[in-house]
Short mmCIF file of C-alpha atoms and ligand atoms in Angstrom, two decimals:
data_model
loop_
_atom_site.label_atom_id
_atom_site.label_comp_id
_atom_site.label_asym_id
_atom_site.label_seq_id
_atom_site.Cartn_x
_atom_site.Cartn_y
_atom_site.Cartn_z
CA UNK R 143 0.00 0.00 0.00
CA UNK R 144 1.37 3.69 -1.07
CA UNK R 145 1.23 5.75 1.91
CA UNK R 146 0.54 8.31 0.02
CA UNK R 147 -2.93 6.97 -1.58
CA UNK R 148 -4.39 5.72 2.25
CA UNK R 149 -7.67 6.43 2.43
CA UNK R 150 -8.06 8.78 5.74
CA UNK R 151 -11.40 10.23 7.74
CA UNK R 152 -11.46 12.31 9.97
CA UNK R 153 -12.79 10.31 13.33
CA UNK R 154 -13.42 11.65 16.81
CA UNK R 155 -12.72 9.03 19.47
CA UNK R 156 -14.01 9.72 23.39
CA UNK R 157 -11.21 8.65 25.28
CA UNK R 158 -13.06 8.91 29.06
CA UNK R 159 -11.87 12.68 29.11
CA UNK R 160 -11.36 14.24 25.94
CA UNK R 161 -12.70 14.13 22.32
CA UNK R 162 -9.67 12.64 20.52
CA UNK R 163 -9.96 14.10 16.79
CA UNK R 164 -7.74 11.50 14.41
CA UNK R 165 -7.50 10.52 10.96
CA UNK R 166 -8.69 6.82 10.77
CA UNK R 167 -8.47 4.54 7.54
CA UNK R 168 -11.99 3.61 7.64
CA UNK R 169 -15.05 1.55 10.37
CA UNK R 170 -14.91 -1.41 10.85
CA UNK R 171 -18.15 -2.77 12.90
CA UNK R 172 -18.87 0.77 13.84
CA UNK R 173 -15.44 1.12 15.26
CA UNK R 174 -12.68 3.71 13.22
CA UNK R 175 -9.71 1.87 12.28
CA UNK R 176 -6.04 2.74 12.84
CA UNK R 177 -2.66 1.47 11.44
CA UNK R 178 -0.14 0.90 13.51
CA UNK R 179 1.22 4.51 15.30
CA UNK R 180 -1.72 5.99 13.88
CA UNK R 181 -3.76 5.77 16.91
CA UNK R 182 -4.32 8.44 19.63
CA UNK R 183 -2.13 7.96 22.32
CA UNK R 184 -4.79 7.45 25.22
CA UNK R 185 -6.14 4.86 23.27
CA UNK R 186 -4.23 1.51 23.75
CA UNK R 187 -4.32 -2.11 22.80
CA UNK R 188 -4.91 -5.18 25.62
CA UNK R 189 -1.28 -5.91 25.69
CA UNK R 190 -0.17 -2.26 25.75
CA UNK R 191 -2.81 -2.20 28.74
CA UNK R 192 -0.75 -4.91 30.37
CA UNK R 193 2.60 -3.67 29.85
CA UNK R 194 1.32 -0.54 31.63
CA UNK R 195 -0.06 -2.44 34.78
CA UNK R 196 -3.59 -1.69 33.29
CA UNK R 197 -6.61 -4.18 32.42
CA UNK R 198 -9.70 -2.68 30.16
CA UNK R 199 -11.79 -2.74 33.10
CA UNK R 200 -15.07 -3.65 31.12
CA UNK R 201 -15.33 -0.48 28.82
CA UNK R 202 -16.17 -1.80 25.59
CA UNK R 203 -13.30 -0.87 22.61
CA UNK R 204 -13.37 2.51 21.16
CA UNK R 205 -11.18 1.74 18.00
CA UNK R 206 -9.26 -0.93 16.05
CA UNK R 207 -5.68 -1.16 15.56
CA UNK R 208 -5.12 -3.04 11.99
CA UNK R 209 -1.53 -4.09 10.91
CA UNK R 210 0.17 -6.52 8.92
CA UNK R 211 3.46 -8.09 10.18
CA UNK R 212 6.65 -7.02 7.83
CA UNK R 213 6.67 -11.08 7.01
CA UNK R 214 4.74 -11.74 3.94
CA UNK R 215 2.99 -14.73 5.59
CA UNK R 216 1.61 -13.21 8.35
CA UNK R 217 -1.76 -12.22 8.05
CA UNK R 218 -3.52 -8.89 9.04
CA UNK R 219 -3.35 -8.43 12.79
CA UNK R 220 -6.62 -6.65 14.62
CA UNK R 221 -6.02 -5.27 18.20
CA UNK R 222 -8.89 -3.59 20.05
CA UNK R 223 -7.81 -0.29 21.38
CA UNK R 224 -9.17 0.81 25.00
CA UNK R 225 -9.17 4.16 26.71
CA UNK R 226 -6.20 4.62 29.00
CA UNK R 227 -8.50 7.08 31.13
CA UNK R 228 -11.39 3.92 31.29
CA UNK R 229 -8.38 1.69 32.31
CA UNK R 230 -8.08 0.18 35.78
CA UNK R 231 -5.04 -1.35 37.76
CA UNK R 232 -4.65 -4.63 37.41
CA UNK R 233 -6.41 -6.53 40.23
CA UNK R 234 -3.66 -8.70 41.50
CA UNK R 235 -0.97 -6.01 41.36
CA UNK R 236 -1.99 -2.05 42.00
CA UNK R 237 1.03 0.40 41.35
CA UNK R 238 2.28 0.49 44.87
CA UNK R 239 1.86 -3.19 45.43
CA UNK R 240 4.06 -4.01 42.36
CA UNK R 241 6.57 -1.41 44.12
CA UNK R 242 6.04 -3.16 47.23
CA UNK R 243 6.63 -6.49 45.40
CA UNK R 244 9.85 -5.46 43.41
CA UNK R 245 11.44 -3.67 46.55
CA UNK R 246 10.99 -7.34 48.43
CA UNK R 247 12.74 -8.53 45.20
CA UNK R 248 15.51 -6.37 45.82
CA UNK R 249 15.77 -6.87 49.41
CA UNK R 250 18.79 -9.15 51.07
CA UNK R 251 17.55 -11.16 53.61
CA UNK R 252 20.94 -11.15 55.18
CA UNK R 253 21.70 -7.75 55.29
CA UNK R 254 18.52 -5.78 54.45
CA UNK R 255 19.63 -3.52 52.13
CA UNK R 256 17.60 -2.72 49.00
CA UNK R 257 19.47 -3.34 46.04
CA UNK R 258 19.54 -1.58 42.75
CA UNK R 259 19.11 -5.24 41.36
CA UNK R 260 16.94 -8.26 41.74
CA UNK R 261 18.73 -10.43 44.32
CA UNK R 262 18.55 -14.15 43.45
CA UNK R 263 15.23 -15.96 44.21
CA UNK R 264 17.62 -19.02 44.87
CA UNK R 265 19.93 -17.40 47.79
CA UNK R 266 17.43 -14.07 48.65
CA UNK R 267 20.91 -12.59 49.16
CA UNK R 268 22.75 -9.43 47.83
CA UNK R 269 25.81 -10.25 45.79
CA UNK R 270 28.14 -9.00 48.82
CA UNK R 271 26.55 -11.11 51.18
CA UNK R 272 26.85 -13.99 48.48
CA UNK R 273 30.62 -13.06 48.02
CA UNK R 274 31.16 -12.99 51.66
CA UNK R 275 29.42 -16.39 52.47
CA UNK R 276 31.49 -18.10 49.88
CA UNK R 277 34.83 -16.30 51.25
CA UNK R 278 33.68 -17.97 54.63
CA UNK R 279 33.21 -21.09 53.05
CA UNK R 280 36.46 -21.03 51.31
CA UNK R 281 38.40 -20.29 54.63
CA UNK R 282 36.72 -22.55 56.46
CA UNK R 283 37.52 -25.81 54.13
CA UNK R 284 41.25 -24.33 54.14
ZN1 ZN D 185 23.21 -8.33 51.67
#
C-alpha cells in the first residue's frame, strides 16, 4: 500500500476525558480503524494495557488497531484499542503493590539492604553477602 494513496477520515474518538480528533483509515463494525502509530495515544491495545499495569476494566473498545506483520505470511493483525482514562489497575498487582513487590525482590535477607538489582530468588541474598558467604566457606575448608 502507497502511503501516500491511504484512504483517511477524519474520526473523533471519546477517550473517558477528551474528544480525541484522528485521521482513521476507515469503520470497521462501527469502530474507526487505525494502522499501527496511527492511533491516539490514550487509546491503547490489551497488551499495551498490560505492559502498563492496566486491564480494560469492562469499557467496551473505542477503535481498532489493523496491521500486517513485515513477514509476507503473516496475516492482518486486529487489536482492540481501550481508553487509558477507562483503564483500571490490574487486580492482583496495583502500582504500589508491584513497588512493594519489586522492593521485596531487591531486598537481602541477610543484610537488608535494598538493592539496585533483583537479588537471586535461589539465595534471597545481595551479591556482597553472596561473596562474603562463599569467602567464609572457602576459609573454612582451608
Ligand atoms: Zn546483603
Amino acid at each position: 500500500m502507497n502511503p501516500r494513496n491511504r484512504r483517511q477520515e477524519i474520526t473523533r474518538v471519546f477517550d473517558g476525558r477528551t474528544h480525541q480528533v484522528a485521521l482513521c483509515r476507515g469503520y470497521r463494525d462501527g469502530l474507526p480503524v487505525f494502522g499501527w502509530n496511527e492511533a491516539p495515544a490514550t487509546l491503547l491495545t490489551r497488551s499495551q494495557l498490560r505492559a502498563a499495569g492496566l486491564r480494560p476494566n469492562g469499557q467496551d473498545p473505542l477503535a481498532l488497531l489493523i496491521f500486517r506483520h513485515r513477514k509476507p505470511y503473516a496475516r492482518e493483525t486486529v487489536a482492540e484499542l481501550f481508553s487509558v482514562e477507562l483503564a483500571a489497575p490490574k487486580r492482583t498487582a496495583a502500582p504500589g503493590q508491584m513497588d512493594h513487590a519489586m522492593e521485596a525482590r531487591r531486598t537481602c535477607c541477610v543484610c537488608s539492604c535494598v538493592q539496585d538489582y533483583c537479588v537471586p530468588t535461589s539465595t534471597r541474598e545481595c551479591w556482597t553477602c553472596f561473596d562474603d558467604e562463599q569467602a567464609d566457606r572457602i576459609e573454612a575448608a582451608a
